[in-house]
mmCIF file with all atom_site columns, C-alpha atoms in Angstrom:
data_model
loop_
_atom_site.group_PDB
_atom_site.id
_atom_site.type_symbol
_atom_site.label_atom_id
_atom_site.label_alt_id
_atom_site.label_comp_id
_atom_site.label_asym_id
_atom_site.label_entity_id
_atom_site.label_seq_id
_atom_site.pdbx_PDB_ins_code
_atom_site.Cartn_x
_atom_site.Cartn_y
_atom_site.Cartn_z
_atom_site.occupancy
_atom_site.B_iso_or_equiv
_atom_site.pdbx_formal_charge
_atom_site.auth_seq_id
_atom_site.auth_comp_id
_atom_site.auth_asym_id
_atom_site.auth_atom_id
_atom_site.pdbx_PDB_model_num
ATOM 1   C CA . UNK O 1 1   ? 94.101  24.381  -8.648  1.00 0.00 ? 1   UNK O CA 1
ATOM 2   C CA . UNK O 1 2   ? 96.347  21.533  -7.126  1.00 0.00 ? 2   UNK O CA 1
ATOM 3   C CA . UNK O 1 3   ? 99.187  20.882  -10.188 1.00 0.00 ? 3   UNK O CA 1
ATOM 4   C CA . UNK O 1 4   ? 97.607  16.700  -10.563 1.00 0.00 ? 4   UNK O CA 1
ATOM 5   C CA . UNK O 1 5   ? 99.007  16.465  -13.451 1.00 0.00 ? 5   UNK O CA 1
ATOM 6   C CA . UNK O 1 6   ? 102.836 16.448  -11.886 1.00 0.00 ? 6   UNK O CA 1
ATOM 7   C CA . UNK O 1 7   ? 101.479 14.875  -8.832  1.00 0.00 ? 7   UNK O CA 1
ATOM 8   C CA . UNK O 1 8   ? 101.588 10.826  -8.127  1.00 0.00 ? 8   UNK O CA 1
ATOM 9   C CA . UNK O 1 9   ? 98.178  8.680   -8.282  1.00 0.00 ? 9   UNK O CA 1
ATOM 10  C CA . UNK O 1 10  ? 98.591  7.774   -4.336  1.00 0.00 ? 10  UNK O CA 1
ATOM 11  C CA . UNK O 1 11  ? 99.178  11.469  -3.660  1.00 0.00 ? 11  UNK O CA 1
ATOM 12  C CA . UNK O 1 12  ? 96.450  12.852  -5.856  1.00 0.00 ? 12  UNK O CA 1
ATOM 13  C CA . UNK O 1 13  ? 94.172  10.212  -3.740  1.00 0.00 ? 13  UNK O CA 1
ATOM 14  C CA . UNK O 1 14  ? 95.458  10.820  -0.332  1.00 0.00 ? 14  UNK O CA 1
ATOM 15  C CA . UNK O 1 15  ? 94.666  14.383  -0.831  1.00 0.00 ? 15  UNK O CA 1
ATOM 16  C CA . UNK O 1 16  ? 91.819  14.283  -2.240  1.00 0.00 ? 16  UNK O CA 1
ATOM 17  C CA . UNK O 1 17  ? 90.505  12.087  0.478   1.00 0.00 ? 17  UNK O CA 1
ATOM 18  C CA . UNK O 1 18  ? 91.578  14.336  3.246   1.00 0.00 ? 18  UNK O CA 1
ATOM 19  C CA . UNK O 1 19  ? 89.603  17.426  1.671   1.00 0.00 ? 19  UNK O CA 1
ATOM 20  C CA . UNK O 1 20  ? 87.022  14.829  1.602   1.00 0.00 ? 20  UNK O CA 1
ATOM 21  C CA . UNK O 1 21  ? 86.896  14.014  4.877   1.00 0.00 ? 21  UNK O CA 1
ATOM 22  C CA . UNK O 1 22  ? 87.714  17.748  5.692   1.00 0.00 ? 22  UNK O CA 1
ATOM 23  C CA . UNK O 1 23  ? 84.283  18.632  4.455   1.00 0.00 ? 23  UNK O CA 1
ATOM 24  C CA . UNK O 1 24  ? 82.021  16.058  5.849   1.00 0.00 ? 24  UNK O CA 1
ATOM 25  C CA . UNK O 1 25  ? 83.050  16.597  9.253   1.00 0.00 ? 25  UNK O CA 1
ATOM 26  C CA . UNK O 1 26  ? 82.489  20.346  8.522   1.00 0.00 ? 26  UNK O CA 1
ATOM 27  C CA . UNK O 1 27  ? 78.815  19.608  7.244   1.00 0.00 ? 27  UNK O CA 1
ATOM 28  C CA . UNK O 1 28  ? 78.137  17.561  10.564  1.00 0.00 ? 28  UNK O CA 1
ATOM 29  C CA . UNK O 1 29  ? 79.389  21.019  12.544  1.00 0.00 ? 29  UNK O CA 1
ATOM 30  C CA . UNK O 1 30  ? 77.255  23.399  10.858  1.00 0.00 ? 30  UNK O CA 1
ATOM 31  C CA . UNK O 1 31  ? 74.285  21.010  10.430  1.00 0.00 ? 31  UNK O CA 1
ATOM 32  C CA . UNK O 1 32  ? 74.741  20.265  14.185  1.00 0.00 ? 32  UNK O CA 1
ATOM 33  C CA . UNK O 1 33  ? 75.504  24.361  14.710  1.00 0.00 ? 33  UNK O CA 1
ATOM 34  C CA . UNK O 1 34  ? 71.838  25.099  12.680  1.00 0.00 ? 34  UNK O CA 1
ATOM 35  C CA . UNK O 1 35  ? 70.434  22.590  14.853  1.00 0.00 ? 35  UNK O CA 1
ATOM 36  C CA . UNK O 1 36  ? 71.215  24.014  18.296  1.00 0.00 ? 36  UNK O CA 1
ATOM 37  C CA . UNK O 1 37  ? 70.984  28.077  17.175  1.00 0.00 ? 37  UNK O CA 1
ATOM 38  C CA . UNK O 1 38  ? 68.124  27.758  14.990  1.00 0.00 ? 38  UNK O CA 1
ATOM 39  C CA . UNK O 1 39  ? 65.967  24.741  15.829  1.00 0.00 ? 39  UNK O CA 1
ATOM 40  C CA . UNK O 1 40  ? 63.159  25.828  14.547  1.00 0.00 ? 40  UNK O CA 1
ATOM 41  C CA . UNK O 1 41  ? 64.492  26.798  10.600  1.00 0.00 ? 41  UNK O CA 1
ATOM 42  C CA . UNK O 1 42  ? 66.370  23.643  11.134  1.00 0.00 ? 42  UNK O CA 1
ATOM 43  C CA . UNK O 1 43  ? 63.307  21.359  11.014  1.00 0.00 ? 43  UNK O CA 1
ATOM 44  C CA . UNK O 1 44  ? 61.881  23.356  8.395   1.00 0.00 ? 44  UNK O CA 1
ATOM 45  C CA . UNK O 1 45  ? 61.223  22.029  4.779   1.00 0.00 ? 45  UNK O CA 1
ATOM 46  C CA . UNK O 1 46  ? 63.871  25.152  3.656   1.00 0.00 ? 46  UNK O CA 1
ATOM 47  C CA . UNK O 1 47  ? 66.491  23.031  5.575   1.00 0.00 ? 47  UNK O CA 1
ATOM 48  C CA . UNK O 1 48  ? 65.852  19.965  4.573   1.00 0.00 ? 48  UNK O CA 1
ATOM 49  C CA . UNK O 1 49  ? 65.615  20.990  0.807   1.00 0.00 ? 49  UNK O CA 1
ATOM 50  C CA . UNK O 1 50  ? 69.370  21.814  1.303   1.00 0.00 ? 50  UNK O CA 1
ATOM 51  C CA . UNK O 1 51  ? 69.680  17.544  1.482   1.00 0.00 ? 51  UNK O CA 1
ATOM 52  C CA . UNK O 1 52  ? 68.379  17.407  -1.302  1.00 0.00 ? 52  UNK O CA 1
ATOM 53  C CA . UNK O 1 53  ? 69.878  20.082  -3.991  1.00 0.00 ? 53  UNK O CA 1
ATOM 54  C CA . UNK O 1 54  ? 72.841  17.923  -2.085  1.00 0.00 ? 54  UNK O CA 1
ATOM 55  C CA . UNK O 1 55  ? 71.545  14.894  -4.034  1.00 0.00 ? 55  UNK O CA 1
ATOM 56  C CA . UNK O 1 56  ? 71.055  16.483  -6.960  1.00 0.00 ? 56  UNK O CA 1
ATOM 57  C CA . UNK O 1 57  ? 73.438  18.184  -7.604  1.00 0.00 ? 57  UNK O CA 1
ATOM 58  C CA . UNK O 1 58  ? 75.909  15.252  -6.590  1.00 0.00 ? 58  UNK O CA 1
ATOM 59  C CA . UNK O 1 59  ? 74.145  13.160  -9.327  1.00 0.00 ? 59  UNK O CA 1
ATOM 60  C CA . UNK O 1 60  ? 74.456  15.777  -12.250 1.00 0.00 ? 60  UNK O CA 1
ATOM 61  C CA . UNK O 1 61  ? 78.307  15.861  -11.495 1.00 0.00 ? 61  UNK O CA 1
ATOM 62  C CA . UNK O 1 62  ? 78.580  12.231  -11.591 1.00 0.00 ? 62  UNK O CA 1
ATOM 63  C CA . UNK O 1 63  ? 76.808  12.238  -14.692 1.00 0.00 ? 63  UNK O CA 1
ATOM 64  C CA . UNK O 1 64  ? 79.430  13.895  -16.381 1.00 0.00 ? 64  UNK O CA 1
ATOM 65  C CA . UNK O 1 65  ? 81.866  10.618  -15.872 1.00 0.00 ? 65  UNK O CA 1
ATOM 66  C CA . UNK O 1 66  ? 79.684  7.407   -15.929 1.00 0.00 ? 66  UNK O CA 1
ATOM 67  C CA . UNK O 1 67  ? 78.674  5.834   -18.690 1.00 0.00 ? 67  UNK O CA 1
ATOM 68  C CA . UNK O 1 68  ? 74.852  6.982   -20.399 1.00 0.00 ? 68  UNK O CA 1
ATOM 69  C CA . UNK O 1 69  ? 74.129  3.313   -21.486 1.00 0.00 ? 69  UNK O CA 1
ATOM 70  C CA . UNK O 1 70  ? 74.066  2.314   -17.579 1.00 0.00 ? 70  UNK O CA 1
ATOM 71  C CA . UNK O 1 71  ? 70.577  1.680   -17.105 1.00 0.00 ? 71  UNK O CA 1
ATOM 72  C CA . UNK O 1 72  ? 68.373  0.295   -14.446 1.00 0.00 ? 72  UNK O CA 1
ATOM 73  C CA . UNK O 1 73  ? 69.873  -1.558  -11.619 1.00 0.00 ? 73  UNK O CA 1
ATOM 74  C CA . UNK O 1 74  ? 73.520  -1.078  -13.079 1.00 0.00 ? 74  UNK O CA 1
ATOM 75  C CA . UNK O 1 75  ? 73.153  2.518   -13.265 1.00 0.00 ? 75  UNK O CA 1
ATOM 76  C CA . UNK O 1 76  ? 72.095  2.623   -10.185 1.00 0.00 ? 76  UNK O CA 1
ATOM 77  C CA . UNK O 1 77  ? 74.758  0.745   -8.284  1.00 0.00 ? 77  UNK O CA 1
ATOM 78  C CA . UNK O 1 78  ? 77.091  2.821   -10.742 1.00 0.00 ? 78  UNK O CA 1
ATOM 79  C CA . UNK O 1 79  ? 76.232  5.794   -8.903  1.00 0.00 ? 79  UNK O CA 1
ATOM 80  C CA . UNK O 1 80  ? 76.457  5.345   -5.767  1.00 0.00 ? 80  UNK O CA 1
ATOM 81  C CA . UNK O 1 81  ? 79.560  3.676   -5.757  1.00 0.00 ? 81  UNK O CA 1
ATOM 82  C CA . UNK O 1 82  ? 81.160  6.912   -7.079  1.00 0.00 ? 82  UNK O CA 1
ATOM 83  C CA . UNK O 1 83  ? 78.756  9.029   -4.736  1.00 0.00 ? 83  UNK O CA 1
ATOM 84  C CA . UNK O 1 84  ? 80.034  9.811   -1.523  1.00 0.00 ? 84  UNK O CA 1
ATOM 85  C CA . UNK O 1 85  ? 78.356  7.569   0.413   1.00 0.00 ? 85  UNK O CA 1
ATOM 86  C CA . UNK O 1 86  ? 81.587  5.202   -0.495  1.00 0.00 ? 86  UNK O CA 1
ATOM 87  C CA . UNK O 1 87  ? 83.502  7.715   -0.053  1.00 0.00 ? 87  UNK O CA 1
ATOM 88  C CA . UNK O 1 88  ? 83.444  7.775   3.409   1.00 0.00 ? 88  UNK O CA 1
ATOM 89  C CA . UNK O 1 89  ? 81.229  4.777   4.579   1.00 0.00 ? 89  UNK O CA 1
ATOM 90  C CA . UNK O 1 90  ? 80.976  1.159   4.321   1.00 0.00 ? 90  UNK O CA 1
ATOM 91  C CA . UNK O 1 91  ? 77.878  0.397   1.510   1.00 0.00 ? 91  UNK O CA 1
ATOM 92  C CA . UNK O 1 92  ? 75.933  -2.706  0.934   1.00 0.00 ? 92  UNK O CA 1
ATOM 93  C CA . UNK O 1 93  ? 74.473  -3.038  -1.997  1.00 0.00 ? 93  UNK O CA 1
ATOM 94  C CA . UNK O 1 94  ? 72.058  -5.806  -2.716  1.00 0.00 ? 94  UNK O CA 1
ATOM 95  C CA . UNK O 1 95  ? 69.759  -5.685  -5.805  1.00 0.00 ? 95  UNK O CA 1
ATOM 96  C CA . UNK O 1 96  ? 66.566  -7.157  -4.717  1.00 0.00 ? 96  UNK O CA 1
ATOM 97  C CA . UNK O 1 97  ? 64.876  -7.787  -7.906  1.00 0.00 ? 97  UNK O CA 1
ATOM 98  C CA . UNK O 1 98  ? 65.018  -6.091  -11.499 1.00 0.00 ? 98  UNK O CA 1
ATOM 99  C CA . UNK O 1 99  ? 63.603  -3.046  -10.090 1.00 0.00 ? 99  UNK O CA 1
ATOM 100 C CA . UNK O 1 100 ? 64.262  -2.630  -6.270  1.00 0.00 ? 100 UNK O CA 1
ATOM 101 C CA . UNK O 1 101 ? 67.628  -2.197  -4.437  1.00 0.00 ? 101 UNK O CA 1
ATOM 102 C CA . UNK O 1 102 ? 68.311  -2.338  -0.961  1.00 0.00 ? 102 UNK O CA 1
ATOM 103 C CA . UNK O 1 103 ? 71.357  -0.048  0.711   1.00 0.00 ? 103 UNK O CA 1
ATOM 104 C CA . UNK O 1 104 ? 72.844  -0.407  4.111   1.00 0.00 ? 104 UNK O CA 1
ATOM 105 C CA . UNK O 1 105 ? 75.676  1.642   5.733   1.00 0.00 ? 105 UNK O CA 1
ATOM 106 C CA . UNK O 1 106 ? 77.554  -0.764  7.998   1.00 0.00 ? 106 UNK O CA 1
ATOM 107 C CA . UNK O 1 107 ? 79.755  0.899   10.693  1.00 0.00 ? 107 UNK O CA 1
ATOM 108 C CA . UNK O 1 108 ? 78.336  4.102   10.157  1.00 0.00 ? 108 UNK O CA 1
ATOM 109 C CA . UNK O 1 109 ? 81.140  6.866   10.621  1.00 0.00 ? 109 UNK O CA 1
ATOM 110 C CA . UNK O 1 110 ? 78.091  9.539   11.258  1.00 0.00 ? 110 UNK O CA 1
ATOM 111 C CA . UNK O 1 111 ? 77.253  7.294   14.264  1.00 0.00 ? 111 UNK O CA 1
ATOM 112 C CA . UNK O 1 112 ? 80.394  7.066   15.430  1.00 0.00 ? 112 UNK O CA 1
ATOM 113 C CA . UNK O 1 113 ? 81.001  10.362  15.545  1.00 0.00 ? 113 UNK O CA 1
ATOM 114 C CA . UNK O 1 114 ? 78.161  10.992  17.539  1.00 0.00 ? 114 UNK O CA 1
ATOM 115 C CA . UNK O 1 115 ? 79.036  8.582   19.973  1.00 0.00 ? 115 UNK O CA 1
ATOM 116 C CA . UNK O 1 116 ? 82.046  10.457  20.841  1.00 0.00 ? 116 UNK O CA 1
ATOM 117 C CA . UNK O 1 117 ? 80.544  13.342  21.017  1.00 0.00 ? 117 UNK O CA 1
ATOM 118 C CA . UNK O 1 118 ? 78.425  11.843  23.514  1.00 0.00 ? 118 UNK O CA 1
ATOM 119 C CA . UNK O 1 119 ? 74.677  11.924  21.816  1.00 0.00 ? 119 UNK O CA 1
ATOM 120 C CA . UNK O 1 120 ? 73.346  8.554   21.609  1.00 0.00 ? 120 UNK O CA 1
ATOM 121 C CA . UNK O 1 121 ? 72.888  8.461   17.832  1.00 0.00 ? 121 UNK O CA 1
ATOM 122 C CA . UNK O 1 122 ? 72.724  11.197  14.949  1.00 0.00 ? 122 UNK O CA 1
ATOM 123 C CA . UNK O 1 123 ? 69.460  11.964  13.499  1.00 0.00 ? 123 UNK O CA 1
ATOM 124 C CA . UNK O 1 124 ? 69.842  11.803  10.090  1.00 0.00 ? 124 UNK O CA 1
ATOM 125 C CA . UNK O 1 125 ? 66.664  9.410   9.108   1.00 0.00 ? 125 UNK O CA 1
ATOM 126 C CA . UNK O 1 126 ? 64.652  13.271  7.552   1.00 0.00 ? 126 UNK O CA 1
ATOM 127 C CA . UNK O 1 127 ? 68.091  14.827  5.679   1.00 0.00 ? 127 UNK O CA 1
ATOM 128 C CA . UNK O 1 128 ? 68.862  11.157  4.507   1.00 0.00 ? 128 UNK O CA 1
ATOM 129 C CA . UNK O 1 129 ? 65.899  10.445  2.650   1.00 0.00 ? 129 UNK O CA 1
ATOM 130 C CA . UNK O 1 130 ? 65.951  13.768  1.052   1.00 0.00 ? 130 UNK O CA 1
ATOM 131 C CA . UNK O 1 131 ? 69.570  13.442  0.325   1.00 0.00 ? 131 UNK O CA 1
ATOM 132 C CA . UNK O 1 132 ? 68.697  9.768   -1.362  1.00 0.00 ? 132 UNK O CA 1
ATOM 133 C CA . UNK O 1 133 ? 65.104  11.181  -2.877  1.00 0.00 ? 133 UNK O CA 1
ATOM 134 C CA . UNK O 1 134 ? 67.445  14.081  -4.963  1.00 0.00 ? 134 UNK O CA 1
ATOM 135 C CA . UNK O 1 135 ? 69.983  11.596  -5.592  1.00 0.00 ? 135 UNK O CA 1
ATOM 136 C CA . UNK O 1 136 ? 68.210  8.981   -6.968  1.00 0.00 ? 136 UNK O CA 1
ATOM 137 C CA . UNK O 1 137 ? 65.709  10.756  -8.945  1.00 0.00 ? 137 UNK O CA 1
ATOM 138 C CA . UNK O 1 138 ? 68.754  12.580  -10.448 1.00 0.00 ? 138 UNK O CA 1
ATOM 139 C CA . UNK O 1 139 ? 69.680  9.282   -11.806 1.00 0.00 ? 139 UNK O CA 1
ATOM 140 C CA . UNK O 1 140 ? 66.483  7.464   -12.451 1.00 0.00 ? 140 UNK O CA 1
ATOM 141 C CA . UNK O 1 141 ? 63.315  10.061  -12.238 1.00 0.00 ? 141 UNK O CA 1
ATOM 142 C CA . UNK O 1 142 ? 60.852  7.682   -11.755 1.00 0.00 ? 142 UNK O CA 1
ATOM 143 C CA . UNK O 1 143 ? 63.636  6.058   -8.583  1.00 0.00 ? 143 UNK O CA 1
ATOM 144 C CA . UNK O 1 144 ? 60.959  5.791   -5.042  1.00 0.00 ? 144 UNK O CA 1
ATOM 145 C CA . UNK O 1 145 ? 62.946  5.882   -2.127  1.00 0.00 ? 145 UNK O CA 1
ATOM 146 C CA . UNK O 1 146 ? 61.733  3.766   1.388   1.00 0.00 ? 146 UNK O CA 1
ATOM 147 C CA . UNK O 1 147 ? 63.678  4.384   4.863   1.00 0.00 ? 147 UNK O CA 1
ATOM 148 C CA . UNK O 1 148 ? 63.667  0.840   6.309   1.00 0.00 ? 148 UNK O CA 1
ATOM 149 C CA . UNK O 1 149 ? 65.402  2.275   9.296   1.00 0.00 ? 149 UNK O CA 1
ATOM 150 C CA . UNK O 1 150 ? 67.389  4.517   10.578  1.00 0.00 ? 150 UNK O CA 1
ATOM 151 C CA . UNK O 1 151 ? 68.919  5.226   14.160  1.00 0.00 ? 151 UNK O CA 1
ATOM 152 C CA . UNK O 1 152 ? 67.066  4.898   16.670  1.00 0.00 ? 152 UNK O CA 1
ATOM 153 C CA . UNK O 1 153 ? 64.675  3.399   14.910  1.00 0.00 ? 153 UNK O CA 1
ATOM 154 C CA . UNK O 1 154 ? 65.008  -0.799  15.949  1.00 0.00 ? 154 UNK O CA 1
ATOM 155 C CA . UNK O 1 155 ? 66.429  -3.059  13.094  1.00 0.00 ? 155 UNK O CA 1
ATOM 156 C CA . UNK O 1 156 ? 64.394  -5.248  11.602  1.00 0.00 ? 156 UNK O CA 1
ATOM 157 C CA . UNK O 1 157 ? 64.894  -9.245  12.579  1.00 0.00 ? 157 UNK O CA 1
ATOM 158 C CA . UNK O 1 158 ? 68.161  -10.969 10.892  1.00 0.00 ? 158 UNK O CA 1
ATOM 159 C CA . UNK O 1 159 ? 69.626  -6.987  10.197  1.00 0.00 ? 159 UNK O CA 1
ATOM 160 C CA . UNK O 1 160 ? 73.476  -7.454  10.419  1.00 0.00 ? 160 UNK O CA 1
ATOM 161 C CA . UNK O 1 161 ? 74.395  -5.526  14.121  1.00 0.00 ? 161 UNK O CA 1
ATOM 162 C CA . UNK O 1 162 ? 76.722  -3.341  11.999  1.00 0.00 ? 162 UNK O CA 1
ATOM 163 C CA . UNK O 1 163 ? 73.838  -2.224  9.785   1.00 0.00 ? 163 UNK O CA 1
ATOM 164 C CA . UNK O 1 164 ? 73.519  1.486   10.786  1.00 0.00 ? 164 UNK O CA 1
ATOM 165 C CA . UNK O 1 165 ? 70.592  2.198   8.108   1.00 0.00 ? 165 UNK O CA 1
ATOM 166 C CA . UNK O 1 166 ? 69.110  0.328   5.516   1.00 0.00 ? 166 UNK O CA 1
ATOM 167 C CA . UNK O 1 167 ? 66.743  2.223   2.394   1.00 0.00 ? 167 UNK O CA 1
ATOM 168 C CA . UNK O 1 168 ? 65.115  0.264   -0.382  1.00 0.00 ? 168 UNK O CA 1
ATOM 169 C CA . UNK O 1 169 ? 65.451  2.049   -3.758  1.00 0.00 ? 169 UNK O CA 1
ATOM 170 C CA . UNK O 1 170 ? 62.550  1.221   -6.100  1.00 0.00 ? 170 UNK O CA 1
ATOM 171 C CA . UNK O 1 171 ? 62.947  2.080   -10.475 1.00 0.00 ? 171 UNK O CA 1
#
């Protein structure tokens, strides 16, 4: 267990988001790895429940430190501001209404990745609405969860160009 007590804030947070970082990339290598040695387990509903046990489980954790009287749209927000999705991305969060939230990733690292790797975008439309269907009904069971878009899917008129996906979350 890393000794945080005796260790500075900026180095307990520098760490802590290198081991982040460490294992997202190594997600994208196995995901990618399933993808290309087992293409046909990787599209199957087995695979993608692994997205969203992901979700779940992500949500129970952060339940342990946010605040229970969050409700609604604050709770939401709440959560995925300590989720990893802002942990390692760019996230727009716009409350639409009392009930329905909409969340972009702008300069998607996941895209950018693939773009050096030379694929023309990652598929992740499938395991991302499974990841956001376990996360969100973690936090909110009744939450609905609507892909707007997702690469390559075309943006819809007046979408930001660094928009790289875009969900609407409905309580």
């Amino acid at each position: 267990m890393f000794d945080i007590e005796n260790w500075s804030k900026e180095r307990v947070h520098t760490v802590m988001r290198e081991v982040l970082f460490s294992m997202n990339y190594m997600w994208f290598l196995m995901e990618s790895w399933a993808r290309q040695h087992c293409p046909e387990q990787a599209g199957e509903e087995s695979f993608q429940q692994l997205s969203d046990e992901f979700g779940r489980y992500q949500a129970q954790r952060l339940e342990k430190i946010l605040d229970d009287k969050l409700t609604g749209m604050e709770r939401l927000i709440a959560f995925v501001k300590h989720s990893h999705w802002c942990a390692f991305e760019e996230i727009e969060l716009t409350p639409l209404s009392d009930t329905r939230l909409r969340m972009r990733t702008l300069r998607c690292t996941a895209q950018k990745a693939a773009q050096k790797w030379g694929l023309s975008h990652y598929d992740c439309g499938p395991g991302g609405l499974r990841l956001r269907q376990g996360f969100f009904g973690r936090v909110i069971p009744t939450a609905k969860v609507e892909r707007v878009f997702t690469p390559p899917d075309p943006k819809p008129s007046g979408t930001p160009d660094a928009a790289a996906c875009e969900w609407i979350i409905t309580i």
